[in-house]
Amino acid sequence: MVQQEIASALKLSSTGPEKLLDLLQQLQPYDLSEILREMEERERIGLISNLPVAEAAEALEYLEPELQYQILNHLHDSAASPLLKQMSSDTVVDMLLAVHPLQAEKMLRLLPEDYRIKINNLMTYPEYTAGSLMTVDYISARAHWSGEQTLRHIRKVGLEAEIISYIYVTSIRGELVGIVSLKEIILASPHTRLSEIATTDVISVPAEMEQEEVAGILARYSFYALPVVDNRNRLIGIITYDDVVEVIQEEATEDFQKLGGSQPLSEPYFKTSIWSLFSKRIIWLLVLFIGGAYTANVLEMFQSAVDKVVALSFFIPLLIGTGGNTGSQIVTTLVRALGVGEVKFKDVFRVIHKELITGVLLGLSLGLVAYVRAILMGVEINIGYVVAISALFIVLWASVVSAVLPLLLHRLKIDPAVVSGPLITTLVDGTGLIIYFTIARMILHI
Amino acid sequence: MVQQEIASALKLSSTGPEKLLDLLQQLQPYDLSEILREMEERERIGLISNLPVAEAAEALEYLEPELQYQILNHLHDSAASPLLKQMSSDTVVDMLLAVHPLQAEKMLRLLPEDYRIKINNLMTYPEYTAGSLMTVDYISARAHWSGEQTLRHIRKVGLEAEIISYIYVTSIRGELVGIVSLKEIILASPHTRLSEIATTDVISVPAEMEQEEVAGILARYSFYALPVVDNRNRLIGIITYDDVVEVIQEEATEDFQKLGGSQPLSEPYFKTSIWSLFSKRIIWLLVLFIGGAYTANVLEMFQSAVDKVVALSFFIPLLIGTGGNTGSQIVTTLVRALGVGEVKFKDVFRVIHKELITGVLLGLSLGLVAYVRAILMGVEINIGYVVAISALFIVLWASVVSAVLPLLLHRLKIDPAVVSGPLITTLVDGTGLIIYFTIARMILHI
């Protein structure tokens, strides 16, 4: 990899340091951050202090909070202060929240007072809310300003703004009254007032909104950024799309883990300790084990039937497995459809209708295959009938349960992703056995 | 909802049409598109032809390709042509690909020749590649242009560009040589040449790259847009961030459905016909049914053991269910971690090591609970031992299989998401039975 080559070149003295610095500056900030991560601490500090502030700050953005703090802490205050100012405020907040309050306090002193107050404010928003995602590095302007005047303003303050593609138009009291894109300002004549070109129907979100909802809005409207307001409609920050991509990925990862029957992990896989992996998993495994333990009682109950027709027991894993598989297909599809808003509770009858018809088709197909399978094993024709009809009814039963449960939980404001594949499988295991043996008793008269 | 109120107000004549049009123009394009969708065809055409071109085109962007075509087709050519020109080229391509080639041909004639050639070109890129996502509505400039000159150029061509936040710097032969943000142009003095401020280390993607990979790059670097080049490094289009959000959502949805043991649906849930739902699901259900059918043979094989100790059969669903649940937890976590790049094949031993230790802890806990459960049912103490030890080994076995399989498939360039929860469950069902009865024979000497 280029990064490693550069990293090793850094240790050799054959390449002149100026030449190397030149090379490094040509890199993308993300790639630069990868190099920083590989370096030893002393080299890292050396490199950062030799880079222009803008480049150094951008590369820092991609590092983990702990590493950011370590670097800034080892720099001279005179070098750390401009870097800290240049970094986007949401990154600074995440970093300060990750270290000890006293360390955060000390670092905050490097910032000018007005910015320090803003950062302190941002630090009060709870995790997973709009407030915790937002940055204060936006550009706002007054409605009566001309395009030219606004461009001058942008030249002055733009260097520290995270985005300048959109300018937020505010009233004297700081209320958000409009939004105008840089494109619109440039395309309009220089003397046009912002009030003439700004869109006044601005979509904004309150700081308390949950991040998942924020992500949904931004994705639906294809916005680049979303303004955040307080309860008096005063602009307090913006959320940019890259934070939302992260949220979307995180939430999807959580849903995957839940659907697999585990509590979601709060860290990436390799950062999760074995103990934490164990405790996230054991909860549901125990619930499912204890919940599924009644299958043993069901089998004990029907033991006389099994005693009379031993072959019945051969098909137990196959039949309940098929029920579980059908259910698993349906819940994953529905939980995801609920998650992205394709399906709502009011659709419950449409969903049941759709799943029942599909279930009949699936049940008939699998019933036929089950019949052939049973006959091939050389069991009585009657047992073949029992297995086939049970397959049909177990698939139908699994379909209804899996169609109703996620929608019902969603309605009750419980995350439908708790209806995991394993939960449905366990539910259908026991009930499937009852269906199977009831049909067997009726057909075989045992 | 506001939309419905407006839609019904449109039918009443109490509100003057000018007033209403005014109201509608204040709406976000996305919300306007929702209203269009609810309207009847005649009203829809009426509304579109009364809106300014820019607003109408933006609202059209959010509609389904078929509806876009229907509207444009019913408009006069003189009204449809500017709309078509204003819409972003990737949307136009998607629409034209969704209708009959002859209809597409006819619609293309509404466009000026050079743009028509571009669109025709875009239509040749296969689905799910960078080429199919890109738009040609970008702004490019020459390296020797000054900032002022570039701004003049933007004023001239910017209206039809999808983004103007980034300007792509090209050579005379059209090769991509740099990128400069509008912010940098505005912040620099008007006479600065682009070559002085442009970044020359541009990250671009080839048109053939898979959309999943493109999304990954754009998200990793937090870019606003990503340039697409042909095999001679000539700029042929750009992909903007909003397409990436869509791709990420789509790919996650597909992985959900695969992990649930179904072929991924190509349409949203309610748009998927019952027949298509059936055919996507039956494939895996049949594979799993036939693959799992050997459980019947395993049980037949061990029938003498069951005959001797009937109580053994009571714990079959519980034990194999627990194995399946453990496996399901692991595969969903790993498939997702592979998908987002947290885990790679070279980590296989770290993964096995981690899962084995976690498996020992889980197995011991569940074994203990299984023992208590068995004893509570009043079976012999020896059977309690069998059930407990089997629980431990089945959990361990499920852990190893679920840790290795997804990584192995990923290595073989097969989508690891085919290792669904149901697949692991089915795999562990039969092998779990063998483990159980082997342990039973050893301990109970039967």
PDB file of C-alpha atoms in Angstrom, chain A residues 26-28 30-31 62 151 154-156 158-159 161-162 164-166 182-183 186-188 190 199-203 218-225 241-242 245 248-250 252-253 255-257 259-262 265 267-275 277-278 280-282 284-286 288-290 292-297 299-300 303 307 310 313-322 325-326 328-330 332-334 336-337 340 342-343 347 350-351 353-355 357-358 361-362 365-366 369-370 373 377 422 425-426 429 433, chain B residues 26-28 30-31 62 151 154-156 158-165 182-183 186-188 199-203 218-224 241-242 244-245 248-250 252-253 255-257 259-262 265 267-275 277-278 280-282 284-286 288-290 292-297 299-300 303 307 310 313-322 325-326 328-330 332-334 336-337 340 342-343 347 350-351 353-355 357-358 361-362 365-366 369-370 373 377 422 425-426 429 433:
ATOM      1  CA  GLN A  26      -1.225  15.840  -2.064  1.00  0.00           C
ATOM      2  CA  LEU A  27      -2.995  12.972  -0.311  1.00  0.00           C
ATOM      3  CA  GLN A  28      -6.687  12.903   0.579  1.00  0.00           C
ATOM      4  CA  TYR A  30      -8.725  10.225   4.799  1.00  0.00           C
ATOM      5  CA  ASP A  31      -5.578   8.591   3.389  1.00  0.00           C
ATOM      6  CA  TYR A  62     -10.980  10.790  10.524  1.00  0.00           C
ATOM      7  CA  LEU A 151     -20.326  36.521  -0.833  1.00  0.00           C
ATOM      8  CA  ILE A 154     -18.600  34.000   3.029  1.00  0.00           C
ATOM      9  CA  ARG A 155     -15.058  35.024   2.076  1.00  0.00           C
ATOM     10  CA  LYS A 156     -14.584  36.245   5.625  1.00  0.00           C
ATOM     11  CA  GLY A 158     -16.143  30.573   5.058  1.00  0.00           C
ATOM     12  CA  LEU A 159     -12.769  29.113   5.897  1.00  0.00           C
ATOM     13  CA  ALA A 161     -17.451  26.606   7.902  1.00  0.00           C
ATOM     14  CA  GLU A 162     -18.050  22.938   7.213  1.00  0.00           C
ATOM     15  CA  ILE A 164     -20.884  26.805   2.302  1.00  0.00           C
ATOM     16  CA  SER A 165     -23.118  25.308  -0.382  1.00  0.00           C
ATOM     17  CA  TYR A 166     -26.114  26.451   1.650  1.00  0.00           C
ATOM     18  CA  LEU A 182     -24.582  29.290  -2.986  1.00  0.00           C
ATOM     19  CA  LYS A 183     -25.586  28.296  -6.519  1.00  0.00           C
ATOM     20  CA  ILE A 186     -23.990  33.055  -7.802  1.00  0.00           C
ATOM     21  CA  LEU A 187     -26.596  32.662 -10.518  1.00  0.00           C
ATOM     22  CA  ALA A 188     -28.589  35.704  -9.377  1.00  0.00           C
ATOM     23  CA  PRO A 190     -25.003  40.576  -7.353  1.00  0.00           C
ATOM     24  CA  THR A 199     -36.729  29.408   0.055  1.00  0.00           C
ATOM     25  CA  THR A 200     -38.869  30.199   3.063  1.00  0.00           C
ATOM     26  CA  ASP A 201     -40.457  26.784   3.496  1.00  0.00           C
ATOM     27  CA  VAL A 202     -37.436  25.348   5.302  1.00  0.00           C
ATOM     28  CA  ILE A 203     -37.507  21.870   6.734  1.00  0.00           C
ATOM     29  CA  LEU A 218     -32.482  13.858   5.179  1.00  0.00           C
ATOM     30  CA  ALA A 219     -32.500  10.758   2.988  1.00  0.00           C
ATOM     31  CA  ARG A 220     -36.119  11.248   1.863  1.00  0.00           C
ATOM     32  CA  TYR A 221     -35.589  14.831   0.743  1.00  0.00           C
ATOM     33  CA  SER A 222     -32.061  14.165  -0.596  1.00  0.00           C
ATOM     34  CA  PHE A 223     -30.787  17.139   1.393  1.00  0.00           C
ATOM     35  CA  TYR A 224     -27.090  17.783   1.768  1.00  0.00           C
ATOM     36  CA  ALA A 225     -27.608  19.247   5.226  1.00  0.00           C
ATOM     37  CA  TYR A 241     -25.258  14.046   5.066  1.00  0.00           C
ATOM     38  CA  ASP A 242     -22.028  12.225   5.969  1.00  0.00           C
ATOM     39  CA  VAL A 245     -24.711   7.935   6.213  1.00  0.00           C
ATOM     40  CA  ILE A 248     -27.923   4.755   8.540  1.00  0.00           C
ATOM     41  CA  GLN A 249     -25.069   2.237   8.589  1.00  0.00           C
ATOM     42  CA  GLU A 250     -25.080   2.015  12.385  1.00  0.00           C
ATOM     43  CA  ALA A 252     -28.763  -1.134   9.896  1.00  0.00           C
ATOM     44  CA  THR A 253     -25.956  -2.946  11.722  1.00  0.00           C
ATOM     45  CA  ASP A 255     -31.029  -4.252  13.180  1.00  0.00           C
ATOM     46  CA  PHE A 256     -28.934  -7.031  11.637  1.00  0.00           C
ATOM     47  CA  GLN A 257     -27.686  -8.070  15.044  1.00  0.00           C
ATOM     48  CA  LEU A 259     -32.656  -9.927  13.765  1.00  0.00           C
ATOM     49  CA  GLY A 260     -29.932 -12.512  14.303  1.00  0.00           C
ATOM     50  CA  GLY A 261     -31.185 -12.834  17.865  1.00  0.00           C
ATOM     51  CA  SER A 262     -28.510 -10.876  19.720  1.00  0.00           C
ATOM     52  CA  LEU A 265     -23.132  -4.565  19.891  1.00  0.00           C
ATOM     53  CA  GLU A 267     -18.693  -1.252  19.180  1.00  0.00           C
ATOM     54  CA  PRO A 268     -17.254  -2.728  15.968  1.00  0.00           C
ATOM     55  CA  TYR A 269     -16.753  -6.502  16.078  1.00  0.00           C
ATOM     56  CA  PHE A 270     -13.061  -6.609  16.965  1.00  0.00           C
ATOM     57  CA  LYS A 271     -13.400  -3.857  19.547  1.00  0.00           C
ATOM     58  CA  THR A 272     -16.117  -5.792  21.352  1.00  0.00           C
ATOM     59  CA  SER A 273     -14.665  -7.797  24.202  1.00  0.00           C
ATOM     60  CA  ILE A 274     -15.484 -11.459  24.551  1.00  0.00           C
ATOM     61  CA  TRP A 275     -17.287 -10.726  27.760  1.00  0.00           C
ATOM     62  CA  LEU A 277     -20.105 -10.466  23.124  1.00  0.00           C
ATOM     63  CA  PHE A 278     -21.120 -13.134  25.629  1.00  0.00           C
ATOM     64  CA  LYS A 280     -25.171  -9.481  24.540  1.00  0.00           C
ATOM     65  CA  ARG A 281     -25.824 -12.977  23.240  1.00  0.00           C
ATOM     66  CA  ILE A 282     -26.606 -14.989  26.345  1.00  0.00           C
ATOM     67  CA  TRP A 284     -31.648 -13.911  24.137  1.00  0.00           C
ATOM     68  CA  LEU A 285     -30.232 -17.435  24.095  1.00  0.00           C
ATOM     69  CA  LEU A 286     -31.517 -17.948  27.635  1.00  0.00           C
ATOM     70  CA  LEU A 288     -35.248 -18.566  23.828  1.00  0.00           C
ATOM     71  CA  PHE A 289     -34.002 -21.651  25.673  1.00  0.00           C
ATOM     72  CA  ILE A 290     -36.438 -21.207  28.511  1.00  0.00           C
ATOM     73  CA  GLY A 292     -38.487 -23.164  23.931  1.00  0.00           C
ATOM     74  CA  ALA A 293     -38.179 -25.593  26.804  1.00  0.00           C
ATOM     75  CA  TYR A 294     -41.887 -26.390  26.632  1.00  0.00           C
ATOM     76  CA  THR A 295     -41.194 -28.332  23.417  1.00  0.00           C
ATOM     77  CA  ALA A 296     -39.968 -31.064  25.743  1.00  0.00           C
ATOM     78  CA  ASN A 297     -43.340 -31.082  27.507  1.00  0.00           C
ATOM     79  CA  LEU A 299     -43.190 -34.186  23.144  1.00  0.00           C
ATOM     80  CA  GLU A 300     -43.771 -35.873  26.500  1.00  0.00           C
ATOM     81  CA  GLN A 303     -45.316 -39.659  23.673  1.00  0.00           C
ATOM     82  CA  ASP A 307     -44.721 -44.929  20.821  1.00  0.00           C
ATOM     83  CA  VAL A 310     -42.203 -44.362  15.764  1.00  0.00           C
ATOM     84  CA  SER A 313     -40.513 -38.684  15.268  1.00  0.00           C
ATOM     85  CA  PHE A 314     -38.211 -38.822  12.230  1.00  0.00           C
ATOM     86  CA  PHE A 315     -39.854 -35.771  10.673  1.00  0.00           C
ATOM     87  CA  ILE A 316     -39.845 -33.519  13.712  1.00  0.00           C
ATOM     88  CA  PRO A 317     -36.660 -31.512  12.961  1.00  0.00           C
ATOM     89  CA  LEU A 318     -37.565 -31.175   9.278  1.00  0.00           C
ATOM     90  CA  LEU A 319     -41.102 -29.913   9.853  1.00  0.00           C
ATOM     91  CA  ILE A 320     -40.378 -27.427  12.626  1.00  0.00           C
ATOM     92  CA  GLY A 321     -37.251 -26.316  10.770  1.00  0.00           C
ATOM     93  CA  THR A 322     -39.307 -25.497   7.686  1.00  0.00           C
ATOM     94  CA  ASN A 325     -37.328 -20.899   7.918  1.00  0.00           C
ATOM     95  CA  THR A 326     -40.575 -19.544   6.466  1.00  0.00           C
ATOM     96  CA  SER A 328     -37.495 -16.088   9.318  1.00  0.00           C
ATOM     97  CA  GLN A 329     -37.930 -15.054   5.669  1.00  0.00           C
ATOM     98  CA  ILE A 330     -41.050 -13.072   6.493  1.00  0.00           C
ATOM     99  CA  THR A 332     -36.595 -10.100   8.110  1.00  0.00           C
ATOM    100  CA  THR A 333     -38.459  -8.700   5.096  1.00  0.00           C
ATOM    101  CA  LEU A 334     -41.125  -7.042   7.223  1.00  0.00           C
ATOM    102  CA  ARG A 336     -36.698  -4.032   7.252  1.00  0.00           C
ATOM    103  CA  ALA A 337     -39.781  -2.731   5.384  1.00  0.00           C
ATOM    104  CA  VAL A 340     -37.418   2.102   5.999  1.00  0.00           C
ATOM    105  CA  GLU A 342     -42.387   0.949   3.316  1.00  0.00           C
ATOM    106  CA  VAL A 343     -44.926  -0.785   5.534  1.00  0.00           C
ATOM    107  CA  ASP A 347     -51.319  -2.140   6.261  1.00  0.00           C
ATOM    108  CA  ARG A 350     -52.896  -6.222   3.353  1.00  0.00           C
ATOM    109  CA  VAL A 351     -49.790  -7.862   4.779  1.00  0.00           C
ATOM    110  CA  HIS A 353     -53.610 -11.259   3.003  1.00  0.00           C
ATOM    111  CA  LYS A 354     -50.403 -11.228   0.968  1.00  0.00           C
ATOM    112  CA  GLU A 355     -48.553 -13.566   3.316  1.00  0.00           C
ATOM    113  CA  ILE A 357     -51.749 -16.463  -0.148  1.00  0.00           C
ATOM    114  CA  THR A 358     -47.989 -16.751  -0.510  1.00  0.00           C
ATOM    115  CA  LEU A 361     -48.462 -21.588  -2.350  1.00  0.00           C
ATOM    116  CA  LEU A 362     -45.338 -22.279  -0.296  1.00  0.00           C
ATOM    117  CA  SER A 365     -45.194 -26.932  -2.653  1.00  0.00           C
ATOM    118  CA  LEU A 366     -43.392 -27.969   0.500  1.00  0.00           C
ATOM    119  CA  VAL A 369     -42.041 -32.410  -1.436  1.00  0.00           C
ATOM    120  CA  ALA A 370     -42.533 -33.589   2.154  1.00  0.00           C
ATOM    121  CA  ARG A 373     -39.689 -37.485   0.997  1.00  0.00           C
ATOM    122  CA  MET A 377     -38.182 -43.321   3.349  1.00  0.00           C
ATOM    123  CA  PRO A 422     -34.435 -17.188  16.292  1.00  0.00           C
ATOM    124  CA  THR A 425     -38.070 -20.258  15.019  1.00  0.00           C
ATOM    125  CA  THR A 426     -38.496 -20.946  18.714  1.00  0.00           C
ATOM    126  CA  ASP A 429     -40.948 -25.055  17.138  1.00  0.00           C
ATOM    127  CA  LEU A 433     -45.175 -29.808  17.123  1.00  0.00           C
TER     128      LEU A 433
ATOM    129  CA  GLN B  26     -43.557  27.087  -1.489  1.00  0.00           C
ATOM    130  CA  LEU B  27     -43.519  23.345  -0.907  1.00  0.00           C
ATOM    131  CA  GLN B  28     -40.426  21.159  -1.004  1.00  0.00           C
ATOM    132  CA  TYR B  30     -40.460  15.977  -2.449  1.00  0.00           C
ATOM    133  CA  ASP B  31     -43.754  17.074  -0.900  1.00  0.00           C
ATOM    134  CA  TYR B  62     -39.036  12.022  -6.996  1.00  0.00           C
ATOM    135  CA  LEU B 151     -17.604  32.090 -11.904  1.00  0.00           C
ATOM    136  CA  ILE B 154     -20.842  28.866 -13.769  1.00  0.00           C
ATOM    137  CA  ARG B 155     -23.378  31.664 -14.141  1.00  0.00           C
ATOM    138  CA  LYS B 156     -23.822  30.647 -17.780  1.00  0.00           C
ATOM    139  CA  GLY B 158     -24.869  26.465 -13.768  1.00  0.00           C
ATOM    140  CA  LEU B 159     -28.635  26.451 -14.066  1.00  0.00           C
ATOM    141  CA  GLU B 160     -28.670  23.002 -15.611  1.00  0.00           C
ATOM    142  CA  ALA B 161     -25.906  21.519 -13.486  1.00  0.00           C
ATOM    143  CA  GLU B 162     -26.877  19.217 -10.649  1.00  0.00           C
ATOM    144  CA  ILE B 163     -24.126  20.502  -8.394  1.00  0.00           C
ATOM    145  CA  ILE B 164     -21.891  23.481  -8.655  1.00  0.00           C
ATOM    146  CA  SER B 165     -20.159  23.078  -5.299  1.00  0.00           C
ATOM    147  CA  LEU B 182     -16.726  26.617  -5.297  1.00  0.00           C
ATOM    148  CA  LYS B 183     -15.735  27.527  -1.750  1.00  0.00           C
ATOM    149  CA  ILE B 186     -14.838  32.217  -3.729  1.00  0.00           C
ATOM    150  CA  LEU B 187     -12.269  32.372  -0.951  1.00  0.00           C
ATOM    151  CA  ALA B 188      -9.362  32.940  -3.350  1.00  0.00           C
ATOM    152  CA  THR B 199      -6.372  19.567  -5.828  1.00  0.00           C
ATOM    153  CA  THR B 200      -4.604  17.347  -8.316  1.00  0.00           C
ATOM    154  CA  ASP B 201      -4.807  14.120  -6.351  1.00  0.00           C
ATOM    155  CA  VAL B 202      -8.390  13.415  -7.427  1.00  0.00           C
ATOM    156  CA  ILE B 203     -10.120  10.227  -6.442  1.00  0.00           C
ATOM    157  CA  LEU B 218     -17.971   8.098  -1.310  1.00  0.00           C
ATOM    158  CA  ALA B 219     -19.052   7.412   2.249  1.00  0.00           C
ATOM    159  CA  ARG B 220     -15.508   6.745   3.480  1.00  0.00           C
ATOM    160  CA  TYR B 221     -14.153  10.013   2.153  1.00  0.00           C
ATOM    161  CA  SER B 222     -17.377  11.924   2.980  1.00  0.00           C
ATOM    162  CA  PHE B 223     -17.359  13.359  -0.543  1.00  0.00           C
ATOM    163  CA  TYR B 224     -20.208  15.410  -1.942  1.00  0.00           C
ATOM    164  CA  TYR B 241     -24.075  11.801  -2.464  1.00  0.00           C
ATOM    165  CA  ASP B 242     -27.870  11.315  -2.582  1.00  0.00           C
ATOM    166  CA  VAL B 244     -25.199   6.782  -2.412  1.00  0.00           C
ATOM    167  CA  VAL B 245     -27.674   7.020   0.438  1.00  0.00           C
ATOM    168  CA  ILE B 248     -26.577   1.941   0.923  1.00  0.00           C
ATOM    169  CA  GLN B 249     -30.230   1.493   1.900  1.00  0.00           C
ATOM    170  CA  GLU B 250     -30.903  -0.868  -1.019  1.00  0.00           C
ATOM    171  CA  ALA B 252     -28.723  -3.269   3.362  1.00  0.00           C
ATOM    172  CA  THR B 253     -32.292  -4.277   2.489  1.00  0.00           C
ATOM    173  CA  ASP B 255     -28.665  -8.311   2.827  1.00  0.00           C
ATOM    174  CA  PHE B 256     -31.544  -8.403   5.323  1.00  0.00           C
ATOM    175  CA  GLN B 257     -33.630 -10.500   2.976  1.00  0.00           C
ATOM    176  CA  LEU B 259     -29.928 -13.303   5.837  1.00  0.00           C
ATOM    177  CA  GLY B 260     -33.581 -14.154   6.434  1.00  0.00           C
ATOM    178  CA  GLY B 261     -33.138 -16.973   3.926  1.00  0.00           C
ATOM    179  CA  SER B 262     -34.880 -15.470   0.912  1.00  0.00           C
ATOM    180  CA  LEU B 265     -36.758  -8.784  -3.624  1.00  0.00           C
ATOM    181  CA  GLU B 267     -39.048  -4.107  -5.624  1.00  0.00           C
ATOM    182  CA  PRO B 268     -40.478  -2.650  -2.392  1.00  0.00           C
ATOM    183  CA  TYR B 269     -42.667  -5.086  -0.431  1.00  0.00           C
ATOM    184  CA  PHE B 270     -46.083  -3.999  -1.652  1.00  0.00           C
ATOM    185  CA  LYS B 271     -44.929  -3.715  -5.262  1.00  0.00           C
ATOM    186  CA  THR B 272     -43.696  -7.295  -5.184  1.00  0.00           C
ATOM    187  CA  SER B 273     -46.327  -9.633  -6.608  1.00  0.00           C
ATOM    188  CA  ILE B 274     -47.334 -12.723  -4.658  1.00  0.00           C
ATOM    189  CA  TRP B 275     -45.900 -14.863  -7.411  1.00  0.00           C
ATOM    190  CA  LEU B 277     -42.604 -13.323  -3.356  1.00  0.00           C
ATOM    191  CA  PHE B 278     -43.308 -17.032  -3.710  1.00  0.00           C
ATOM    192  CA  LYS B 280     -37.923 -15.730  -4.300  1.00  0.00           C
ATOM    193  CA  ARG B 281     -38.741 -17.683  -1.143  1.00  0.00           C
ATOM    194  CA  ILE B 282     -39.432 -21.190  -2.389  1.00  0.00           C
ATOM    195  CA  TRP B 284     -34.184 -21.483  -0.456  1.00  0.00           C
ATOM    196  CA  LEU B 285     -37.025 -23.226   1.374  1.00  0.00           C
ATOM    197  CA  LEU B 286     -36.676 -26.188  -0.994  1.00  0.00           C
ATOM    198  CA  LEU B 288     -33.089 -26.136   2.991  1.00  0.00           C
ATOM    199  CA  PHE B 289     -35.865 -28.726   3.081  1.00  0.00           C
ATOM    200  CA  ILE B 290     -33.961 -31.125   0.894  1.00  0.00           C
ATOM    201  CA  GLY B 292     -32.342 -30.814   6.028  1.00  0.00           C
ATOM    202  CA  ALA B 293     -34.159 -33.982   5.034  1.00  0.00           C
ATOM    203  CA  TYR B 294     -31.243 -36.110   6.204  1.00  0.00           C
ATOM    204  CA  THR B 295     -32.241 -35.300   9.779  1.00  0.00           C
ATOM    205  CA  ALA B 296     -34.912 -37.973   9.286  1.00  0.00           C
ATOM    206  CA  ASN B 297     -32.224 -40.502   8.386  1.00  0.00           C
ATOM    207  CA  LEU B 299     -33.091 -40.072  13.658  1.00  0.00           C
ATOM    208  CA  GLU B 300     -33.849 -43.409  11.991  1.00  0.00           C
ATOM    209  CA  GLN B 303     -33.798 -45.125  16.643  1.00  0.00           C
ATOM    210  CA  ASP B 307     -36.274 -46.837  21.861  1.00  0.00           C
ATOM    211  CA  VAL B 310     -37.461 -42.440  25.260  1.00  0.00           C
ATOM    212  CA  SER B 313     -36.284 -37.491  22.162  1.00  0.00           C
ATOM    213  CA  PHE B 314     -37.894 -34.818  24.369  1.00  0.00           C
ATOM    214  CA  PHE B 315     -34.836 -32.581  24.140  1.00  0.00           C
ATOM    215  CA  ILE B 316     -34.290 -32.780  20.398  1.00  0.00           C
ATOM    216  CA  PRO B 317     -36.045 -29.530  19.373  1.00  0.00           C
ATOM    217  CA  LEU B 318     -34.565 -27.622  22.290  1.00  0.00           C
ATOM    218  CA  LEU B 319     -30.960 -28.676  21.639  1.00  0.00           C
ATOM    219  CA  ILE B 320     -30.908 -28.222  17.892  1.00  0.00           C
ATOM    220  CA  GLY B 321     -32.863 -24.993  18.270  1.00  0.00           C
ATOM    221  CA  THR B 322     -30.220 -23.609  20.622  1.00  0.00           C
ATOM    222  CA  ASN B 325     -29.897 -19.686  17.533  1.00  0.00           C
ATOM    223  CA  THR B 326     -26.224 -19.408  18.419  1.00  0.00           C
ATOM    224  CA  SER B 328     -27.796 -17.244  13.680  1.00  0.00           C
ATOM    225  CA  GLN B 329     -26.376 -14.672  16.107  1.00  0.00           C
ATOM    226  CA  ILE B 330     -22.870 -15.187  14.792  1.00  0.00           C
ATOM    227  CA  THR B 332     -25.673 -12.035  11.112  1.00  0.00           C
ATOM    228  CA  THR B 333     -22.953 -10.227  13.047  1.00  0.00           C
ATOM    229  CA  LEU B 334     -20.170 -11.490  10.788  1.00  0.00           C
ATOM    230  CA  ARG B 336     -22.673  -7.446   8.388  1.00  0.00           C
ATOM    231  CA  ALA B 337     -19.118  -6.879   9.618  1.00  0.00           C
ATOM    232  CA  VAL B 340     -19.087  -2.852   6.016  1.00  0.00           C
ATOM    233  CA  GLU B 342     -14.846  -4.348   9.600  1.00  0.00           C
ATOM    234  CA  VAL B 343     -13.733  -7.960   9.180  1.00  0.00           C
ATOM    235  CA  ASP B 347      -8.859 -12.191  10.320  1.00  0.00           C
ATOM    236  CA  ARG B 350      -8.868 -14.052  15.228  1.00  0.00           C
ATOM    237  CA  VAL B 351     -12.579 -14.597  14.546  1.00  0.00           C
ATOM    238  CA  HIS B 353     -10.477 -17.658  18.481  1.00  0.00           C
ATOM    239  CA  LYS B 354     -12.979 -15.026  19.628  1.00  0.00           C
ATOM    240  CA  GLU B 355     -16.025 -17.126  18.765  1.00  0.00           C
ATOM    241  CA  ILE B 357     -13.995 -18.582  23.708  1.00  0.00           C
ATOM    242  CA  THR B 358     -17.376 -16.879  23.596  1.00  0.00           C
ATOM    243  CA  LEU B 361     -18.863 -19.379  27.906  1.00  0.00           C
ATOM    244  CA  LEU B 362     -22.248 -19.595  26.161  1.00  0.00           C
ATOM    245  CA  SER B 365     -24.113 -21.392  30.697  1.00  0.00           C
ATOM    246  CA  LEU B 366     -26.651 -23.082  28.466  1.00  0.00           C
ATOM    247  CA  VAL B 369     -29.553 -24.427  32.358  1.00  0.00           C
ATOM    248  CA  ALA B 370     -30.197 -27.498  30.195  1.00  0.00           C
ATOM    249  CA  ARG B 373     -34.295 -28.208  32.934  1.00  0.00           C
ATOM    250  CA  MET B 377     -38.626 -32.872  34.101  1.00  0.00           C
ATOM    251  CA  PRO B 422     -32.026 -20.568   8.197  1.00  0.00           C
ATOM    252  CA  THR B 425     -30.032 -23.580  11.514  1.00  0.00           C
ATOM    253  CA  THR B 426     -30.538 -26.355   8.986  1.00  0.00           C
ATOM    254  CA  ASP B 429     -30.005 -29.397  12.973  1.00  0.00           C
ATOM    255  CA  LEU B 433     -28.450 -34.570  16.347  1.00  0.00           C
TER     256      LEU B 433
END
